[in-house]
mmCIF file of C-alpha atoms in Angstrom:
data_model
loop_
_atom_site.group_PDB
_atom_site.id
_atom_site.type_symbol
_atom_site.label_atom_id
_atom_site.label_comp_id
_atom_site.label_asym_id
_atom_site.label_seq_id
_atom_site.Cartn_x
_atom_site.Cartn_y
_atom_site.Cartn_z
ATOM 1 C CA MET A 2 -18.556 -8.949 5.662
ATOM 2 C CA ILE A 3 -17.107 -5.307 6.628
ATOM 3 C CA TYR A 4 -14.711 -4.896 3.677
ATOM 4 C CA PHE A 5 -17.395 -5.910 1.336
ATOM 5 C CA LEU A 6 -19.877 -3.082 2.758
ATOM 6 C CA VAL A 7 -17.024 -0.509 2.809
ATOM 7 C CA ALA A 8 -16.033 -1.353 -0.797
ATOM 8 C CA ILE A 9 -19.915 -1.140 -1.930
ATOM 9 C CA SER A 10 -20.098 2.229 -0.033
ATOM 10 C CA LEU A 11 -16.958 3.582 -1.735
ATOM 11 C CA VAL A 12 -18.554 2.716 -5.137
ATOM 12 C CA LEU A 13 -21.515 4.419 -4.561
ATOM 13 C CA LEU A 14 -19.844 7.440 -3.183
ATOM 14 C CA SER A 15 -17.629 7.407 -6.243
ATOM 15 C CA ILE A 16 -20.783 7.392 -8.337
ATOM 16 C CA ARG A 17 -22.268 10.141 -6.633
ATOM 17 C CA TYR A 18 -19.561 12.579 -6.172
ATOM 18 C CA ASP A 19 -17.133 11.734 -8.494
ATOM 19 C CA ILE A 20 -19.185 10.781 -11.612
ATOM 20 C CA CYS A 21 -22.116 12.796 -11.167
ATOM 21 C CA GLU A 22 -20.119 15.478 -9.438
ATOM 22 C CA LYS A 23 -22.587 16.129 -6.525
ATOM 23 C CA THR A 24 -21.205 18.374 -3.992
ATOM 24 C CA LYS A 25 -23.611 18.398 -0.847
ATOM 25 C CA GLY A 26 -22.049 16.303 1.878
ATOM 26 C CA ARG A 27 -19.081 15.339 -0.070
ATOM 27 C CA ASN A 28 -16.353 16.379 2.733
ATOM 28 C CA GLU A 29 -18.490 15.047 5.250
ATOM 29 C CA CYS A 30 -18.723 11.495 3.736
ATOM 30 C CA TYR A 31 -14.773 11.698 3.020
ATOM 31 C CA LEU A 32 -14.586 12.035 6.783
ATOM 32 C CA VAL A 33 -17.098 9.350 7.673
ATOM 33 C CA VAL A 34 -14.846 7.029 5.214
ATOM 34 C CA LEU A 35 -11.727 8.008 6.957
ATOM 35 C CA ILE A 36 -12.926 7.064 10.519
ATOM 36 C CA VAL A 37 -14.364 3.882 9.379
ATOM 37 C CA ILE A 38 -11.163 2.640 7.539
ATOM 38 C CA ILE A 39 -8.942 3.862 10.509
ATOM 39 C CA LEU A 40 -11.298 1.857 12.886
ATOM 40 C CA ILE A 41 -11.559 -1.273 10.892
ATOM 41 C CA ALA A 42 -7.695 -1.669 11.007
ATOM 42 C CA GLY A 43 -7.207 0.086 14.405
ATOM 43 C CA LEU A 44 -9.479 -2.354 16.255
ATOM 44 C CA ARG A 45 -8.810 -5.535 14.401
ATOM 45 C CA TRP A 46 -7.802 -8.819 16.506
ATOM 46 C CA ARG A 47 -5.241 -11.147 14.860
ATOM 47 C CA VAL A 48 -6.316 -9.855 11.227
ATOM 48 C CA GLY A 49 -3.146 -9.946 9.064
ATOM 49 C CA GLY A 50 -0.163 -11.884 8.742
ATOM 50 C CA ASP A 51 2.632 -9.807 10.124
ATOM 51 C CA THR A 52 0.215 -8.521 12.746
ATOM 52 C CA THR A 53 0.742 -11.640 14.898
ATOM 53 C CA ARG A 54 4.573 -11.027 14.448
ATOM 54 C CA TYR A 55 4.387 -7.486 15.779
ATOM 55 C CA LEU A 56 2.378 -8.469 18.508
ATOM 56 C CA GLY A 57 4.790 -11.125 19.687
ATOM 57 C CA ALA A 58 7.489 -8.630 19.406
ATOM 58 C CA PHE A 59 5.716 -6.351 21.603
ATOM 59 C CA TYR A 60 4.840 -8.378 24.392
ATOM 60 C CA ASN A 61 7.988 -10.392 24.828
ATOM 61 C CA ASN A 62 10.722 -8.261 23.172
ATOM 62 C CA THR A 63 10.015 -4.774 23.948
ATOM 63 C CA PRO A 64 11.902 -3.096 26.518
ATOM 64 C CA LEU A 65 10.638 -0.211 28.966
ATOM 65 C CA LEU A 66 12.030 3.189 27.782
ATOM 66 C CA TRP A 67 14.581 3.117 30.602
ATOM 67 C CA ASP A 68 16.098 -0.129 29.699
ATOM 68 C CA LEU A 69 16.797 1.071 26.191
ATOM 69 C CA SER A 70 20.509 1.217 25.192
ATOM 70 C CA PRO A 71 22.108 2.707 21.595
ATOM 71 C CA GLU A 72 22.349 -0.612 20.635
ATOM 72 C CA ASP A 73 18.631 -1.115 20.875
ATOM 73 C CA LEU A 74 18.261 1.987 18.252
ATOM 74 C CA PRO A 75 20.483 1.498 15.547
ATOM 75 C CA LEU A 76 20.140 4.031 12.558
ATOM 76 C CA GLY A 77 19.279 1.128 10.171
ATOM 77 C CA GLY A 78 17.021 -0.755 12.661
ATOM 78 C CA LYS A 79 14.070 1.269 12.720
ATOM 79 C CA PRO A 80 14.546 3.088 15.780
ATOM 80 C CA LEU A 81 11.176 5.267 15.777
ATOM 81 C CA TRP A 82 9.311 2.407 15.525
ATOM 82 C CA LYS A 83 11.221 0.714 18.601
ATOM 83 C CA LEU A 84 10.735 3.794 20.548
ATOM 84 C CA LEU A 85 6.846 3.881 19.695
ATOM 85 C CA MET A 86 6.635 0.117 20.621
ATOM 86 C CA SER A 87 8.609 0.841 24.062
ATOM 87 C CA PHE A 88 6.524 4.186 24.810
ATOM 88 C CA ILE A 89 3.338 2.302 24.643
ATOM 89 C CA TYR A 90 4.464 -0.809 26.518
ATOM 90 C CA THR A 91 5.797 1.392 28.953
ATOM 91 C CA ILE A 92 2.670 3.230 29.795
ATOM 92 C CA GLY A 93 1.007 -0.263 29.958
ATOM 93 C CA GLY A 94 -0.669 0.047 26.779
ATOM 94 C CA LYS A 95 -1.953 -2.849 24.787
ATOM 95 C CA PHE A 96 -0.927 -3.535 21.193
ATOM 96 C CA PHE A 97 -4.001 -2.444 19.735
ATOM 97 C CA TRP A 98 -2.899 0.956 20.670
ATOM 98 C CA ILE A 99 -0.037 0.640 18.018
ATOM 99 C CA GLN A 100 -2.610 -0.619 15.533
ATOM 100 C CA ILE A 101 -4.741 2.619 16.096
ATOM 101 C CA ILE A 102 -1.984 4.779 16.164
ATOM 102 C CA GLU A 103 -0.538 3.488 12.599
ATOM 103 C CA SER A 104 -4.019 2.970 11.171
ATOM 104 C CA ALA A 105 -4.644 6.947 12.201
ATOM 105 C CA PHE A 106 -1.247 8.284 11.012
ATOM 106 C CA PHE A 107 -1.098 6.406 7.800
ATOM 107 C CA ASN A 108 -4.938 6.888 6.703
ATOM 108 C CA ILE A 109 -5.309 10.398 7.673
ATOM 109 C CA LEU A 110 -1.876 11.599 5.966
ATOM 110 C CA LEU A 111 -2.995 9.579 2.933
ATOM 111 C CA LEU A 112 -6.370 10.758 2.259
ATOM 112 C CA MET A 113 -5.465 14.180 2.765
ATOM 113 C CA TYR A 114 -2.613 13.428 0.238
ATOM 114 C CA ILE A 115 -5.216 12.020 -2.202
ATOM 115 C CA LYS A 116 -7.684 14.650 -1.759
ATOM 116 C CA LYS A 117 -4.765 17.298 -2.439
ATOM 117 C CA HIS A 118 -3.854 15.880 -5.704
ATOM 118 C CA CYS A 119 -6.707 13.842 -6.926
ATOM 119 C CA GLN A 120 -10.086 15.023 -8.203
ATOM 120 C CA PHE A 121 -11.811 11.874 -7.843
ATOM 121 C CA ILE A 122 -11.021 11.193 -4.360
ATOM 122 C CA PHE A 123 -13.690 8.379 -3.751
ATOM 123 C CA THR A 124 -12.780 6.470 -6.845
ATOM 124 C CA CYS A 125 -9.202 6.646 -5.666
ATOM 125 C CA VAL A 126 -9.581 5.753 -2.292
ATOM 126 C CA PHE A 127 -11.723 2.663 -3.372
ATOM 127 C CA PHE A 128 -8.779 1.223 -5.488
ATOM 128 C CA TYR A 129 -6.503 2.121 -2.487
ATOM 129 C CA PHE A 130 -8.894 -0.016 -0.346
ATOM 130 C CA ILE A 131 -9.027 -3.059 -2.259
ATOM 131 C CA SER A 132 -5.365 -3.217 -3.195
ATOM 132 C CA GLN A 133 -3.235 -1.716 -0.549
ATOM 133 C CA TYR A 134 -5.607 -1.114 2.568
ATOM 134 C CA LEU A 135 -4.832 -4.557 4.372
ATOM 135 C CA LEU A 136 -1.278 -4.549 3.263
ATOM 136 C CA MET A 137 -0.271 -1.351 4.740
ATOM 137 C CA ASN A 138 -2.458 -1.445 7.902
ATOM 138 C CA THR A 139 -1.957 -5.167 8.741
ATOM 139 C CA GLU A 140 1.370 -6.145 7.065
ATOM 140 C CA VAL A 141 3.932 -3.509 6.667
ATOM 141 C CA MET A 142 2.990 -1.214 9.430
ATOM 142 C CA LYS A 143 6.516 0.143 10.025
ATOM 143 C CA ALA A 144 6.879 0.627 6.209
ATOM 144 C CA ALA A 145 3.536 2.359 5.995
ATOM 145 C CA PHE A 146 4.900 5.200 8.336
ATOM 146 C CA SER A 147 7.792 5.528 6.235
ATOM 147 C CA ILE A 148 5.857 5.526 2.863
ATOM 148 C CA VAL A 149 3.238 8.053 3.832
ATOM 149 C CA ILE A 150 5.814 10.551 5.145
ATOM 150 C CA CYS A 151 7.778 10.088 1.767
ATOM 151 C CA LEU A 152 4.886 11.275 -0.072
ATOM 152 C CA TYR A 153 5.087 14.605 1.347
ATOM 153 C CA ALA A 154 8.757 14.872 0.995
ATOM 154 C CA ASN A 155 7.759 14.190 -2.905
ATOM 155 C CA ASP A 156 5.879 17.262 -2.849
ATOM 156 C CA PHE A 157 8.731 19.265 -1.478
ATOM 157 C CA PHE A 158 11.104 17.713 -4.077
ATOM 158 C CA LEU A 159 8.520 19.081 -6.775
ATOM 159 C CA GLU A 160 8.950 22.651 -5.453
ATOM 160 C CA LYS A 161 12.650 22.378 -5.012
ATOM 161 C CA LYS A 162 12.535 22.662 -1.131
ATOM 162 C CA TRP A 163 15.447 20.339 -0.655
ATOM 163 C CA ILE A 164 15.758 20.945 3.141
ATOM 164 C CA LYS A 165 12.417 20.268 4.025
ATOM 165 C CA ALA A 166 12.367 17.198 1.495
ATOM 166 C CA TYR A 167 15.285 15.432 2.752
ATOM 167 C CA ALA A 168 14.512 16.176 6.482
ATOM 168 C CA LEU A 169 11.344 14.291 5.740
ATOM 169 C CA VAL A 170 13.142 11.369 3.988
ATOM 170 C CA ALA A 171 15.503 11.119 7.015
ATOM 171 C CA ILE A 172 12.497 10.768 9.578
ATOM 172 C CA ALA A 173 10.961 8.012 7.366
ATOM 173 C CA ALA A 174 14.205 6.144 7.062
ATOM 174 C CA LEU A 175 14.199 5.971 11.191
ATOM 175 C CA PHE A 176 10.710 3.972 10.678
ATOM 176 C CA HIS A 177 12.181 1.897 7.783
ATOM 177 C CA PRO A 178 15.474 2.228 6.043
ATOM 178 C CA GLN A 179 13.648 1.748 2.359
ATOM 179 C CA ALA A 180 13.172 5.487 2.701
ATOM 180 C CA ILE A 181 16.662 6.168 1.933
ATOM 181 C CA LEU A 182 15.570 5.267 -1.923
ATOM 182 C CA PHE A 183 13.523 8.365 -1.991
ATOM 183 C CA ALA A 184 16.407 10.321 -1.574
ATOM 184 C CA LEU A 185 17.442 9.730 -5.310
ATOM 185 C CA THR A 186 13.743 11.234 -6.497
ATOM 186 C CA PRO A 187 15.322 14.482 -7.885
ATOM 187 C CA LEU A 188 17.228 12.410 -10.511
ATOM 188 C CA PHE A 189 13.726 11.619 -12.115
ATOM 189 C CA LEU A 190 11.663 14.740 -12.038
ATOM 190 C CA PHE A 191 12.255 15.100 -15.659
ATOM 191 C CA LEU A 192 9.938 12.180 -16.233
ATOM 192 C CA LYS A 193 6.817 13.105 -17.974
ATOM 193 C CA ILE A 194 4.143 11.155 -19.906
ATOM 194 C CA ASN A 195 5.703 11.240 -23.492
ATOM 195 C CA ARG A 196 7.371 8.857 -26.122
ATOM 196 C CA THR A 197 10.723 8.924 -23.858
ATOM 197 C CA SER A 198 8.901 7.654 -20.945
ATOM 198 C CA LEU A 199 7.238 4.985 -22.900
ATOM 199 C CA LEU A 200 10.570 4.031 -23.915
ATOM 200 C CA ILE A 201 11.992 3.873 -20.506
ATOM 201 C CA LEU A 202 8.961 1.887 -19.419
ATOM 202 C CA PHE A 203 9.757 -0.702 -22.245
ATOM 203 C CA CYS A 204 13.446 -0.929 -21.287
ATOM 204 C CA SER A 205 12.755 -1.377 -17.438
ATOM 205 C CA PHE A 206 11.645 -4.881 -18.100
ATOM 206 C CA PHE A 207 15.128 -5.594 -19.555
ATOM 207 C CA VAL A 208 16.886 -3.735 -16.928
ATOM 208 C CA GLY A 209 14.926 -5.745 -14.164
ATOM 209 C CA TYR A 210 15.992 -8.958 -16.101
ATOM 210 C CA ALA A 211 19.654 -7.899 -16.236
ATOM 211 C CA ILE A 212 19.573 -7.085 -12.488
ATOM 212 C CA GLN A 213 17.947 -10.463 -11.789
ATOM 213 C CA ILE A 214 20.564 -12.697 -13.569
ATOM 214 C CA SER A 215 23.377 -10.718 -12.017
ATOM 215 C CA ILE A 216 22.641 -10.048 -8.411
ATOM 216 C CA GLY A 217 18.753 -10.476 -8.099
ATOM 217 C CA ASP A 218 19.205 -13.087 -5.812
ATOM 218 C CA TYR A 219 21.452 -11.267 -3.078
ATOM 219 C CA LEU A 220 19.158 -8.219 -3.576
ATOM 220 C CA ASP A 221 16.101 -10.331 -2.771
ATOM 221 C CA MET A 222 17.945 -11.556 0.531
ATOM 222 C CA LEU A 223 17.844 -7.970 1.555
ATOM 223 C CA GLU A 224 14.192 -8.782 2.527
ATOM 224 C CA TYR A 225 15.169 -10.329 5.810
ATOM 225 C CA ILE A 226 18.083 -8.182 6.877
ATOM 226 C CA GLY A 227 17.439 -6.621 10.121
ATOM 227 C CA ASP A 228 14.584 -9.080 10.995
ATOM 228 C CA ASP A 229 14.517 -12.099 13.654
ATOM 229 C CA ALA A 230 15.274 -15.594 12.720
ATOM 230 C CA VAL A 231 17.129 -14.493 9.747
ATOM 231 C CA GLY A 232 18.789 -18.045 9.406
ATOM 232 C CA ASP A 233 15.087 -19.900 9.296
ATOM 233 C CA LYS A 234 14.112 -17.340 6.903
ATOM 234 C CA LEU A 235 16.780 -18.329 4.504
ATOM 235 C CA THR A 236 16.403 -21.977 5.140
ATOM 236 C CA SER A 237 12.768 -21.652 4.037
ATOM 237 C CA TYR A 238 13.820 -19.105 1.175
ATOM 238 C CA SER A 239 12.822 -21.643 -1.591
ATOM 239 C CA ASN A 240 9.380 -21.941 -0.271
ATOM 240 C CA SER A 241 8.580 -18.349 0.077
ATOM 241 C CA ASP A 242 6.609 -15.901 -1.770
ATOM 242 C CA TYR A 243 9.882 -14.924 -3.790
ATOM 243 C CA VAL A 244 9.391 -18.317 -5.654
ATOM 244 C CA GLU A 245 5.620 -17.665 -6.321
ATOM 245 C CA SER A 246 5.919 -14.119 -7.686
ATOM 246 C CA ARG A 247 7.902 -15.422 -10.563
ATOM 247 C CA SER A 248 5.366 -17.846 -11.868
ATOM 248 C CA LEU A 249 3.406 -16.659 -14.915
ATOM 249 C CA LYS A 250 0.099 -17.211 -13.315
ATOM 250 C CA TRP A 251 0.769 -15.234 -10.300
ATOM 251 C CA GLN A 252 2.021 -11.900 -12.303
ATOM 252 C CA LEU A 253 -0.986 -12.593 -14.832
ATOM 253 C CA LEU A 254 -3.413 -12.417 -11.793
ATOM 254 C CA ASN A 255 -1.487 -9.724 -9.983
ATOM 255 C CA THR A 256 0.695 -7.425 -11.726
ATOM 256 C CA TYR A 257 0.218 -7.493 -15.511
ATOM 257 C CA PRO A 258 -3.371 -6.054 -15.510
ATOM 258 C CA LEU A 259 -2.373 -2.900 -13.416
ATOM 259 C CA ILE A 260 0.721 -2.264 -15.621
ATOM 260 C CA LEU A 261 -1.491 -2.770 -18.807
ATOM 261 C CA TYR A 262 -4.605 -0.648 -17.592
ATOM 262 C CA SER A 263 -2.084 2.024 -16.288
ATOM 263 C CA ILE A 264 -0.600 2.579 -19.886
ATOM 264 C CA VAL A 265 -3.928 2.509 -21.425
ATOM 265 C CA GLY A 266 -4.663 5.490 -18.584
ATOM 266 C CA VAL A 267 -1.842 7.244 -20.271
ATOM 267 C CA TYR A 268 -4.158 7.929 -23.386
ATOM 268 C CA PHE A 269 -6.922 9.290 -21.344
ATOM 269 C CA PHE A 270 -4.595 11.461 -19.392
ATOM 270 C CA LYS A 271 -3.394 13.021 -22.637
ATOM 271 C CA LYS A 272 -7.084 13.194 -23.870
ATOM 272 C CA ARG A 273 -8.055 14.776 -20.796
ATOM 273 C CA PRO A 274 -5.490 16.043 -18.600
ATOM 274 C CA ILE A 275 -6.136 16.869 -14.980
ATOM 275 C CA ASP A 276 -4.229 19.932 -13.498
ATOM 276 C CA GLN A 277 -3.747 18.175 -10.099
ATOM 277 C CA LEU A 278 -2.176 15.379 -11.649
ATOM 278 C CA LEU A 279 0.200 17.169 -14.034
ATOM 279 C CA LYS A 280 3.097 17.487 -11.724
ATOM 280 C CA LEU A 281 2.660 14.074 -10.443
ATOM 281 C CA GLN A 282 3.552 12.569 -13.743
ATOM 282 C CA PRO A 283 7.240 11.743 -12.606
ATOM 283 C CA PHE A 284 5.952 9.759 -9.685
ATOM 284 C CA PHE A 285 3.265 7.825 -12.109
ATOM 285 C CA ILE A 286 5.933 6.871 -14.339
ATOM 286 C CA MET A 287 8.349 5.775 -11.566
ATOM 287 C CA GLY A 288 5.501 3.739 -10.180
ATOM 288 C CA LEU A 289 5.297 2.006 -13.450
ATOM 289 C CA VAL A 290 8.761 1.527 -13.725
ATOM 290 C CA TYR A 291 9.322 -0.245 -10.589
ATOM 291 C CA GLN A 292 6.014 -2.430 -11.195
ATOM 292 C CA ILE A 293 7.719 -3.711 -14.492
ATOM 293 C CA MET A 294 11.039 -4.434 -12.661
ATOM 294 C CA SER A 295 9.484 -6.185 -9.942
ATOM 295 C CA LEU A 296 8.386 -8.827 -12.462
ATOM 296 C CA GLN A 297 12.001 -9.696 -12.423
ATOM 297 C CA VAL A 298 13.449 -8.611 -9.024
ATOM 298 C CA TYR A 299 10.999 -9.432 -6.358
ATOM 299 C CA ILE A 300 12.297 -7.303 -3.753
ATOM 300 C CA ILE A 301 11.644 -4.013 -5.858
ATOM 301 C CA TYR A 302 7.796 -4.712 -4.970
ATOM 302 C CA ARG A 303 8.688 -2.849 -1.709
ATOM 303 C CA VAL A 304 9.363 0.447 -3.683
ATOM 304 C CA ALA A 305 6.682 0.046 -6.181
ATOM 305 C CA ASP A 306 4.500 -0.260 -3.307
ATOM 306 C CA ALA A 307 5.440 2.951 -2.021
ATOM 307 C CA TYR A 308 4.710 4.911 -5.638
ATOM 308 C CA LYS A 309 1.598 2.838 -6.125
ATOM 309 C CA ILE A 310 -0.787 5.423 -4.647
ATOM 310 C CA TYR A 311 0.296 7.536 -7.920
ATOM 311 C CA VAL A 312 -0.601 4.953 -10.360
ATOM 312 C CA LEU A 313 -4.010 4.380 -8.572
ATOM 313 C CA MET A 314 -4.747 8.173 -8.934
ATOM 314 C CA PHE A 315 -4.059 7.844 -12.825
ATOM 315 C CA ILE A 316 -6.274 4.707 -12.623
ATOM 316 C CA ALA A 317 -9.208 6.447 -11.044
ATOM 317 C CA ASN A 318 -8.714 9.496 -13.324
ATOM 318 C CA MET A 319 -9.143 6.986 -16.245
ATOM 319 C CA VAL A 320 -12.218 4.970 -14.818
ATOM 320 C CA VAL A 321 -14.141 8.448 -13.989
ATOM 321 C CA SER A 322 -13.322 9.792 -17.309
ATOM 322 C CA THR A 323 -14.400 6.623 -19.409
ATOM 323 C CA THR A 324 -17.528 6.554 -17.267
ATOM 324 C CA LYS A 325 -18.132 10.280 -18.057
ATOM 325 C CA ASP A 326 -17.535 9.960 -21.734
ATOM 326 C CA CYS A 327 -20.458 7.412 -22.180
ATOM 327 C CA LEU A 328 -22.844 9.271 -20.059
ATOM 328 C CA HIS A 329 -24.350 10.546 -23.283
ATOM 329 C CA VAL A 330 -26.123 7.066 -23.330
ATOM 330 C CA GLN A 331 -28.639 5.986 -20.309
ATOM 331 C CA LYS A 332 -26.631 6.375 -16.835
ATOM 332 C CA GLN A 333 -27.417 2.568 -16.284
ATOM 333 C CA VAL A 334 -25.782 1.403 -19.369
ATOM 334 C CA SER A 335 -22.942 3.771 -18.881
ATOM 335 C CA LEU A 336 -22.092 2.521 -15.499
ATOM 336 C CA PHE A 337 -22.515 -1.265 -16.212
ATOM 337 C CA ARG A 338 -20.098 -0.758 -19.408
ATOM 338 C CA SER A 339 -17.374 0.765 -17.087
ATOM 339 C CA PHE A 340 -17.995 -2.237 -14.619
ATOM 340 C CA VAL A 341 -17.214 -4.649 -17.394
ATOM 341 C CA LEU A 342 -14.290 -2.802 -18.660
ATOM 342 C CA PHE A 343 -12.553 -2.535 -15.510
ATOM 343 C CA LEU A 344 -13.737 -5.842 -13.705
ATOM 344 C CA PRO A 345 -10.373 -7.601 -14.742
ATOM 345 C CA LEU A 346 -8.407 -4.907 -13.012
ATOM 346 C CA ILE A 347 -10.578 -4.919 -10.116
ATOM 347 C CA ILE A 348 -10.147 -8.737 -9.552
ATOM 348 C CA SER A 349 -6.330 -8.251 -10.166
ATOM 349 C CA LEU A 350 -6.113 -5.769 -7.583
ATOM 350 C CA LEU A 351 -8.238 -7.745 -4.995
ATOM 351 C CA PHE A 352 -5.972 -10.653 -5.785
ATOM 352 C CA ASN A 353 -3.031 -10.396 -3.559
ATOM 353 C CA THR A 354 -4.948 -9.715 -0.480
ATOM 354 C CA MET A 355 -8.543 -10.359 -0.299
ATOM 355 C CA ILE A 356 -8.508 -13.093 -2.732
ATOM 356 C CA ARG A 357 -5.025 -15.159 -2.414
ATOM 357 C CA ASN A 358 -4.279 -14.222 1.247
ATOM 358 C CA ARG A 359 -7.914 -14.304 2.316
ATOM 359 C CA VAL A 360 -7.448 -16.836 5.287
ATOM 360 C CA LYS A 361 -5.335 -13.964 6.887
ATOM 361 C CA TYR A 362 -8.173 -11.556 6.893
ATOM 362 C CA PHE A 363 -11.430 -13.047 6.685
ATOM 363 C CA PRO A 364 -13.597 -13.593 8.477
ATOM 364 C CA TYR A 365 -12.939 -10.248 10.253
ATOM 365 C CA THR A 366 -12.549 -9.869 14.021
ATOM 366 C CA SER A 367 -11.895 -7.218 16.432
ATOM 367 C CA VAL A 368 -10.913 -6.598 20.277
ATOM 368 C CA PHE A 369 -14.552 -6.614 21.000
ATOM 369 C CA ASN A 370 -15.123 -10.327 20.450
ATOM 370 C CA ARG A 371 -11.391 -11.822 20.010
ATOM 371 C CA GLU A 372 -12.495 -14.556 18.089
ATOM 372 C CA ILE A 373 -9.995 -17.166 17.388
ATOM 373 C CA ILE A 374 -10.196 -18.614 13.798
ATOM 374 C CA ALA A 375 -8.719 -21.882 13.934
ATOM 375 C CA LYS A 376 -7.954 -21.961 10.172
ATOM 376 C CA ARG A 377 -6.342 -18.702 10.220
ATOM 377 C CA GLU A 378 -3.899 -19.764 13.223
ATOM 378 C CA LEU A 379 -3.274 -23.263 11.485
ATOM 379 C CA HIS A 380 -2.268 -21.143 8.351
ATOM 380 C CA VAL A 381 -0.030 -18.499 10.308
ATOM 381 C CA HIS A 382 1.965 -21.143 12.236
ATOM 382 C CA SER A 383 2.344 -23.445 9.040
ATOM 383 C CA GLU A 384 4.688 -20.838 7.678
ATOM 384 C CA PRO A 385 8.444 -21.821 8.302
ATOM 385 C CA MET A 386 9.566 -18.462 8.029
ATOM 386 C CA ALA A 387 7.533 -16.803 10.503
ATOM 387 C CA SER A 388 7.836 -16.398 14.507
ATOM 388 C CA TYR A 389 4.162 -15.614 14.869
ATOM 389 C CA SER A 390 2.817 -15.274 18.412
ATOM 390 C CA VAL A 391 0.365 -17.694 19.703
ATOM 391 C CA ALA A 392 -3.424 -16.493 20.040
ATOM 392 C CA ASN A 393 -3.864 -15.192 23.527
ATOM 393 C CA LYS A 394 -6.969 -13.126 24.241
ATOM 394 C CA SER A 395 -5.448 -11.649 27.317
ATOM 395 C CA GLN A 396 -2.809 -9.864 25.374
ATOM 396 C CA TYR A 397 -5.421 -7.373 24.040
#
């Protein structure tokens, strides 16, 4: 399986370059990883849930550029995404062009960002690949544009370059309105890894609970604003992931391990701080706060996903630091010990995409073979909320 091969390759690269600190060929391998993950997502065929919805909109509801009107491009209606779709459609492009553009844009900027801020780049990319890669590249393509732009806006916020920061937030909001929340970032730049932040993390659970019992259901319905078939979605609201996400089993598998390991990671960061991560502490704490609040208020997962890369950077630091601390014993023993320690975290990160939603992603198919997977088609068309397109090989 192609995902398995990439994941194993990233583990081996992590051992060689992050743990053993080899340098020869490091940049070249990073470039190869980038190219591979761009192509896997860019050349997929009907892999992912919302991909088929985007595909249907592209071929059936996308106007030509000269037919666009101001009503087609409202400020809160993701106008840059619609312009991109319309441009590709107008020049006679296929939908997989959109996939390649999104995959290249997001992954190039993200891996550049990881390399800028994280010392252990292959370990961080491994955790991104098993937890966020399929989500960002096949499910939330519009939001992915927004999220990766806002990462660079965060850097400008840290440098107090307010005009550049807010300009990027404004551009990101034209891809997805959730970017507007990043305008509040300066209010949280005081956060550091200290006792105050630990108290904030503790309190965030109860804040989320208070929000949920007061206006939580209304906030969750914002998930559907601006989409097609809102009525159908609200009709099936009780059958959606909204309800499943409230279950203890779902949270134990999907959310709690990341939070617990991240809090433990605070200890390792305090013990062995890394200069590249020092200035990212506010975003790490914000990421954990949003993760904890999303346990109560489901829609906050969207904001949590936007900050999860910071959490993964600190997790990568903990994993590599733990392994290096044990290298005084035999190397194989040290690696096995780390594998056992972090296996629950890895399984948890794999759960929401590659395990729980595996029918959406397995087996992998591409534009070259265009295989129609009956089980996958049955799954996506059985979801009452979705307006998915029917498999049609000629549309690629």
